[in-house]
Amino acid sequence: MSERPRVAVFRPDDERMAQAIEMLESLDVTPVPDPMLEIRPTGATPRTDASVTILTSKTGVELAAGWTPGETRLVAIGPSTAEAAEDAGYEVDLIPDAYTSAGLVGALADSVAGERVEVARSDHGSAVLTDGLNEAGAYVHETILYELTTPDDAGESVELAAAGELDAALFTSSLTVEHFLAIASERGIEAEVRTGLAQATVGAIGSPTAETAASMDLSVDVVPADADFEALARAVVAELD
């Protein structure tokens, strides 16, 4: 086993994983890159007739390239999504105080009654957002920009957890929790994986991810105040010291 703590990271296998590896190495731990999400674009683009358009991820912004927002009020779920939108030439009108579906509903509920609201996101978006906007009186349309699946080669961290050789795990979405445990179940080592995680430090990027973990009987040790990867990584590594 490595002298430095082994920390599993589940981000997609693109620049986000590269940045995560660099950050973890700077924190003097050994990254275990194990992408739990694969992005499959649908080819769809957001509608252009909505009064409000909501983008819920950097990936969604990138896949909407070439889309013309027109007069819509553009809402980004958080700073990284907003930065990507602005880099793409879009002007972001609103970022909620809480970077979650519930945060979006709270920020918009008082201003969308009778309005068309376009929600452009993945196929695994939370119903909290669409249900909440509908309850606020909006006419909601959802466009699926991409599907999220499990990569065929995922699972190194699952095996390490089963062997008791994983020191920490950084869950960055509800789906990463679900896919991680699904792999454990498929390989017939779920009991061993759960024991391994119980001995490790488990971090969740925000409350929705932590709630998913809890619903699957997985204990979470760390939820950072800010729902971003750097905050998650630093908080979990601090627990390892």
mmCIF file of C-alpha atoms in Angstrom:
data_model
loop_
_atom_site.group_PDB
_atom_site.id
_atom_site.type_symbol
_atom_site.label_atom_id
_atom_site.label_comp_id
_atom_site.label_asym_id
_atom_site.label_seq_id
_atom_site.Cartn_x
_atom_site.Cartn_y
_atom_site.Cartn_z
ATOM 1 C CA MET A 1 0.000 0.000 0.000
ATOM 2 C CA SER A 2 1.207 3.502 -0.817
ATOM 3 C CA GLU A 3 2.708 5.510 2.047
ATOM 4 C CA ARG A 4 0.567 8.427 0.990
ATOM 5 C CA PRO A 5 -3.201 8.100 1.527
ATOM 6 C CA ARG A 6 -5.079 6.765 -1.473
ATOM 7 C CA VAL A 7 -7.999 8.980 -2.410
ATOM 8 C CA ALA A 8 -10.534 7.906 -5.032
ATOM 9 C CA VAL A 9 -11.925 10.527 -7.387
ATOM 10 C CA PHE A 10 -14.842 9.829 -9.716
ATOM 11 C CA ARG A 11 -15.002 12.795 -12.083
ATOM 12 C CA PRO A 12 -15.478 12.319 -15.856
ATOM 13 C CA ASP A 13 -12.335 11.428 -17.797
ATOM 14 C CA ASP A 14 -11.652 14.885 -19.210
ATOM 15 C CA GLU A 15 -10.013 18.088 -17.991
ATOM 16 C CA ARG A 16 -11.971 17.806 -14.744
ATOM 17 C CA MET A 17 -10.217 14.567 -13.861
ATOM 18 C CA ALA A 18 -6.845 15.991 -14.863
ATOM 19 C CA GLN A 19 -7.426 18.998 -12.615
ATOM 20 C CA ALA A 20 -8.598 16.769 -9.764
ATOM 21 C CA ILE A 21 -5.477 14.598 -10.001
ATOM 22 C CA GLU A 22 -3.245 17.673 -9.989
ATOM 23 C CA MET A 23 -4.998 19.094 -6.950
ATOM 24 C CA LEU A 24 -4.855 15.873 -4.953
ATOM 25 C CA GLU A 25 -1.175 15.439 -5.716
ATOM 26 C CA SER A 26 -0.592 18.999 -4.486
ATOM 27 C CA LEU A 27 -2.267 17.966 -1.216
ATOM 28 C CA ASP A 28 0.284 15.143 -0.814
ATOM 29 C CA VAL A 29 -2.099 12.239 -1.346
ATOM 30 C CA THR A 30 -2.182 9.565 -4.040
ATOM 31 C CA PRO A 31 -5.133 10.027 -6.412
ATOM 32 C CA VAL A 32 -7.043 6.972 -7.560
ATOM 33 C CA PRO A 33 -8.742 8.229 -10.727
ATOM 34 C CA ASP A 34 -11.808 6.086 -11.371
ATOM 35 C CA PRO A 35 -14.323 7.872 -13.615
ATOM 36 C CA MET A 36 -17.857 6.835 -12.680
ATOM 37 C CA LEU A 37 -19.611 8.930 -15.316
ATOM 38 C CA GLU A 38 -19.400 8.795 -19.094
ATOM 39 C CA ILE A 39 -21.054 11.586 -21.068
ATOM 40 C CA ARG A 40 -23.062 10.663 -24.167
ATOM 41 C CA PRO A 41 -24.410 13.728 -26.014
ATOM 42 C CA THR A 42 -27.942 13.512 -27.392
ATOM 43 C CA GLY A 43 -27.439 16.208 -30.029
ATOM 44 C CA ALA A 44 -30.326 18.262 -28.640
ATOM 45 C CA THR A 45 -30.092 21.992 -27.951
ATOM 46 C CA PRO A 46 -32.143 24.167 -25.589
ATOM 47 C CA ARG A 47 -35.367 25.710 -26.858
ATOM 48 C CA THR A 48 -35.262 29.388 -27.770
ATOM 49 C CA ASP A 49 -38.771 30.490 -26.800
ATOM 50 C CA ALA A 50 -38.447 30.451 -23.017
ATOM 51 C CA SER A 51 -38.449 33.476 -20.728
ATOM 52 C CA VAL A 52 -35.964 31.710 -18.436
ATOM 53 C CA THR A 53 -33.340 29.128 -19.395
ATOM 54 C CA ILE A 54 -31.530 27.090 -16.746
ATOM 55 C CA LEU A 55 -28.165 25.433 -17.352
ATOM 56 C CA THR A 56 -27.126 22.977 -14.658
ATOM 57 C CA SER A 57 -23.575 21.994 -15.612
ATOM 58 C CA LYS A 58 -20.415 23.012 -17.431
ATOM 59 C CA THR A 59 -20.905 19.972 -19.669
ATOM 60 C CA GLY A 60 -24.349 21.194 -20.650
ATOM 61 C CA VAL A 61 -22.955 24.569 -21.627
ATOM 62 C CA GLU A 62 -20.292 22.958 -23.799
ATOM 63 C CA LEU A 63 -22.825 20.710 -25.526
ATOM 64 C CA ALA A 64 -25.119 23.653 -26.219
ATOM 65 C CA ALA A 65 -22.376 25.358 -28.257
ATOM 66 C CA GLY A 66 -23.907 27.244 -31.142
ATOM 67 C CA TRP A 67 -27.209 27.720 -29.339
ATOM 68 C CA THR A 68 -28.522 31.290 -29.421
ATOM 69 C CA PRO A 69 -30.254 32.203 -26.163
ATOM 70 C CA GLY A 70 -32.032 35.262 -27.542
ATOM 71 C CA GLU A 71 -33.933 37.320 -24.969
ATOM 72 C CA THR A 72 -34.126 34.587 -22.342
ATOM 73 C CA ARG A 73 -33.023 35.194 -18.763
ATOM 74 C CA LEU A 74 -30.059 32.851 -18.370
ATOM 75 C CA VAL A 75 -29.608 31.088 -15.043
ATOM 76 C CA ALA A 76 -26.558 28.964 -14.086
ATOM 77 C CA ILE A 77 -26.644 26.552 -11.171
ATOM 78 C CA GLY A 78 -23.233 27.625 -9.885
ATOM 79 C CA PRO A 79 -20.031 29.579 -10.579
ATOM 80 C CA SER A 80 -18.311 26.917 -12.729
ATOM 81 C CA THR A 81 -21.365 26.640 -14.972
ATOM 82 C CA ALA A 82 -21.607 30.424 -15.153
ATOM 83 C CA GLU A 83 -17.929 30.740 -16.032
ATOM 84 C CA ALA A 84 -18.327 28.204 -18.839
ATOM 85 C CA ALA A 85 -21.380 30.054 -20.130
ATOM 86 C CA GLU A 86 -19.578 33.377 -20.130
ATOM 87 C CA ASP A 87 -16.576 31.791 -21.871
ATOM 88 C CA ALA A 88 -19.033 30.624 -24.545
ATOM 89 C CA GLY A 89 -20.230 34.193 -25.022
ATOM 90 C CA TYR A 90 -23.435 34.015 -22.985
ATOM 91 C CA GLU A 91 -24.433 36.584 -20.384
ATOM 92 C CA VAL A 92 -25.520 34.955 -17.130
ATOM 93 C CA ASP A 93 -28.275 36.788 -15.297
ATOM 94 C CA LEU A 94 -28.539 34.757 -12.110
ATOM 95 C CA ILE A 95 -26.638 32.282 -9.932
ATOM 96 C CA PRO A 96 -28.538 31.002 -6.867
ATOM 97 C CA ASP A 97 -27.070 31.319 -3.389
ATOM 98 C CA ALA A 98 -27.213 27.526 -3.000
ATOM 99 C CA TYR A 99 -25.805 25.627 -5.983
ATOM 100 C CA THR A 100 -28.487 22.929 -6.032
ATOM 101 C CA SER A 101 -31.846 22.218 -7.634
ATOM 102 C CA ALA A 102 -33.540 23.421 -4.453
ATOM 103 C CA GLY A 103 -31.405 26.561 -4.583
ATOM 104 C CA LEU A 104 -32.554 27.243 -8.136
ATOM 105 C CA VAL A 105 -36.197 26.817 -7.156
ATOM 106 C CA GLY A 106 -35.746 29.146 -4.212
ATOM 107 C CA ALA A 107 -34.129 31.800 -6.392
ATOM 108 C CA LEU A 108 -36.793 31.645 -9.109
ATOM 109 C CA ALA A 109 -40.049 30.677 -7.397
ATOM 110 C CA ASP A 110 -41.266 34.246 -6.958
ATOM 111 C CA SER A 111 -40.666 35.297 -10.576
ATOM 112 C CA VAL A 112 -41.707 32.461 -12.905
ATOM 113 C CA ALA A 113 -45.470 32.154 -12.504
ATOM 114 C CA GLY A 114 -46.983 32.020 -15.996
ATOM 115 C CA GLU A 115 -43.543 32.016 -17.644
ATOM 116 C CA ARG A 116 -41.961 29.437 -19.947
ATOM 117 C CA VAL A 117 -38.896 27.943 -18.295
ATOM 118 C CA GLU A 118 -36.408 25.815 -20.221
ATOM 119 C CA VAL A 119 -34.313 23.344 -18.186
ATOM 120 C CA ALA A 120 -31.341 22.032 -20.194
ATOM 121 C CA ARG A 121 -29.439 19.233 -18.479
ATOM 122 C CA SER A 122 -28.564 15.533 -18.296
ATOM 123 C CA ASP A 123 -30.981 12.616 -18.268
ATOM 124 C CA HIS A 124 -30.439 12.222 -14.519
ATOM 125 C CA GLY A 125 -31.505 15.696 -13.396
ATOM 126 C CA SER A 126 -33.340 15.970 -10.101
ATOM 127 C CA ALA A 127 -37.132 16.226 -10.128
ATOM 128 C CA VAL A 128 -36.757 18.762 -7.308
ATOM 129 C CA LEU A 129 -36.060 21.420 -9.938
ATOM 130 C CA THR A 130 -38.825 20.685 -12.440
ATOM 131 C CA ASP A 131 -41.436 19.879 -9.779
ATOM 132 C CA GLY A 132 -40.557 22.995 -7.801
ATOM 133 C CA LEU A 133 -40.830 25.268 -10.845
ATOM 134 C CA ASN A 134 -44.127 23.686 -11.852
ATOM 135 C CA GLU A 135 -45.451 24.273 -8.351
ATOM 136 C CA ALA A 136 -44.348 27.909 -8.647
ATOM 137 C CA GLY A 137 -46.626 28.254 -11.682
ATOM 138 C CA ALA A 138 -44.068 28.008 -14.480
ATOM 139 C CA TYR A 139 -44.577 26.193 -17.769
ATOM 140 C CA VAL A 140 -41.524 23.929 -17.670
ATOM 141 C CA HIS A 141 -39.865 22.236 -20.625
ATOM 142 C CA GLU A 142 -36.863 19.946 -20.184
ATOM 143 C CA THR A 143 -34.257 19.319 -22.879
ATOM 144 C CA ILE A 144 -31.900 16.374 -22.353
ATOM 145 C CA LEU A 145 -28.494 17.477 -23.615
ATOM 146 C CA TYR A 146 -26.618 14.336 -22.609
ATOM 147 C CA GLU A 147 -26.940 10.955 -20.960
ATOM 148 C CA LEU A 148 -24.751 9.785 -18.083
ATOM 149 C CA THR A 149 -23.634 6.158 -18.077
ATOM 150 C CA THR A 150 -21.024 4.075 -16.252
ATOM 151 C CA PRO A 151 -17.716 3.666 -18.143
ATOM 152 C CA ASP A 152 -16.918 0.064 -19.040
ATOM 153 C CA ASP A 153 -13.535 0.173 -17.283
ATOM 154 C CA ALA A 154 -14.706 1.769 -14.017
ATOM 155 C CA GLY A 155 -14.095 -0.010 -10.723
ATOM 156 C CA GLU A 156 -10.453 0.188 -9.602
ATOM 157 C CA SER A 157 -11.456 2.101 -6.475
ATOM 158 C CA VAL A 158 -14.189 -0.445 -5.747
ATOM 159 C CA GLU A 159 -11.610 -3.241 -5.649
ATOM 160 C CA LEU A 160 -9.307 -1.172 -3.431
ATOM 161 C CA ALA A 161 -12.145 -0.434 -1.019
ATOM 162 C CA ALA A 162 -12.999 -4.145 -0.828
ATOM 163 C CA ALA A 163 -9.365 -4.907 -0.007
ATOM 164 C CA GLY A 164 -9.264 -2.226 2.705
ATOM 165 C CA GLU A 165 -6.705 -0.245 0.715
ATOM 166 C CA LEU A 166 -8.689 2.937 0.046
ATOM 167 C CA ASP A 167 -8.215 5.800 2.494
ATOM 168 C CA ALA A 168 -10.826 8.205 1.149
ATOM 169 C CA ALA A 169 -13.479 8.619 -1.540
ATOM 170 C CA LEU A 170 -14.677 11.878 -3.100
ATOM 171 C CA PHE A 171 -18.250 11.501 -4.357
ATOM 172 C CA THR A 172 -19.096 14.399 -6.642
ATOM 173 C CA SER A 173 -22.713 13.583 -7.509
ATOM 174 C CA SER A 174 -25.495 11.219 -6.547
ATOM 175 C CA LEU A 175 -24.777 9.163 -9.655
ATOM 176 C CA THR A 176 -21.171 8.555 -8.618
ATOM 177 C CA VAL A 177 -22.473 6.999 -5.397
ATOM 178 C CA GLU A 178 -25.036 4.893 -7.274
ATOM 179 C CA HIS A 179 -22.581 3.705 -9.914
ATOM 180 C CA PHE A 180 -19.875 2.906 -7.345
ATOM 181 C CA LEU A 181 -22.210 0.705 -5.290
ATOM 182 C CA ALA A 182 -23.723 -0.853 -8.420
ATOM 183 C CA ILE A 183 -20.270 -2.011 -9.522
ATOM 184 C CA ALA A 184 -19.657 -3.456 -6.063
ATOM 185 C CA SER A 185 -22.935 -5.348 -6.252
ATOM 186 C CA GLU A 186 -22.293 -6.614 -9.793
ATOM 187 C CA ARG A 187 -18.901 -7.967 -8.727
ATOM 188 C CA GLY A 188 -20.323 -9.669 -5.641
ATOM 189 C CA ILE A 189 -18.162 -7.673 -3.208
ATOM 190 C CA GLU A 190 -20.642 -5.139 -1.854
ATOM 191 C CA ALA A 191 -20.278 -6.236 1.782
ATOM 192 C CA GLU A 192 -16.488 -5.956 1.586
ATOM 193 C CA VAL A 193 -16.727 -2.567 -0.145
ATOM 194 C CA ARG A 194 -19.046 -1.199 2.515
ATOM 195 C CA THR A 195 -16.678 -2.397 5.233
ATOM 196 C CA GLY A 196 -13.771 -0.745 3.434
ATOM 197 C CA LEU A 197 -15.611 2.546 3.067
ATOM 198 C CA ALA A 198 -16.621 2.477 6.730
ATOM 199 C CA GLN A 199 -12.917 2.483 7.554
ATOM 200 C CA ALA A 200 -12.155 5.249 5.039
ATOM 201 C CA THR A 201 -13.055 8.945 4.956
ATOM 202 C CA VAL A 202 -16.055 9.458 2.691
ATOM 203 C CA GLY A 203 -16.751 12.910 1.274
ATOM 204 C CA ALA A 204 -19.809 14.189 -0.596
ATOM 205 C CA ILE A 205 -19.712 17.402 -2.610
ATOM 206 C CA GLY A 206 -23.050 18.667 -1.318
ATOM 207 C CA SER A 207 -26.238 17.815 0.542
ATOM 208 C CA PRO A 208 -28.003 16.067 -2.383
ATOM 209 C CA THR A 209 -25.040 13.698 -2.829
ATOM 210 C CA ALA A 210 -24.827 13.102 0.917
ATOM 211 C CA GLU A 211 -28.565 12.380 1.046
ATOM 212 C CA THR A 212 -28.243 9.834 -1.761
ATOM 213 C CA ALA A 213 -25.419 8.134 0.114
ATOM 214 C CA ALA A 214 -27.480 8.058 3.306
ATOM 215 C CA SER A 215 -30.445 6.581 1.420
ATOM 216 C CA MET A 216 -28.131 3.762 0.332
ATOM 217 C CA ASP A 217 -26.870 3.201 3.896
ATOM 218 C CA LEU A 218 -23.481 4.735 3.202
ATOM 219 C CA SER A 219 -22.071 6.977 5.913
ATOM 220 C CA VAL A 220 -20.594 10.323 4.822
ATOM 221 C CA ASP A 221 -17.889 11.897 6.958
ATOM 222 C CA VAL A 222 -17.375 15.210 5.147
ATOM 223 C CA VAL A 223 -19.674 17.638 3.318
ATOM 224 C CA PRO A 224 -17.881 20.954 2.594
ATOM 225 C CA ALA A 225 -19.590 24.294 3.119
ATOM 226 C CA ASP A 226 -19.066 25.138 -0.566
ATOM 227 C CA ALA A 227 -20.290 22.616 -3.121
ATOM 228 C CA ASP A 228 -17.193 22.509 -5.320
ATOM 229 C CA PHE A 229 -14.457 19.960 -5.874
ATOM 230 C CA GLU A 230 -11.583 21.929 -4.373
ATOM 231 C CA ALA A 231 -13.494 22.476 -1.139
ATOM 232 C CA LEU A 232 -14.387 18.783 -1.035
ATOM 233 C CA ALA A 233 -10.828 17.631 -1.658
ATOM 234 C CA ARG A 234 -9.313 19.966 0.922
ATOM 235 C CA ALA A 235 -11.896 19.081 3.567
ATOM 236 C CA VAL A 236 -11.447 15.330 3.104
ATOM 237 C CA VAL A 237 -7.654 15.484 3.064
ATOM 238 C CA ALA A 238 -7.753 17.593 6.236
ATOM 239 C CA GLU A 239 -9.661 14.735 7.894
ATOM 240 C CA LEU A 240 -6.861 12.350 6.926
ATOM 241 C CA ASP A 241 -4.193 14.337 8.750
#
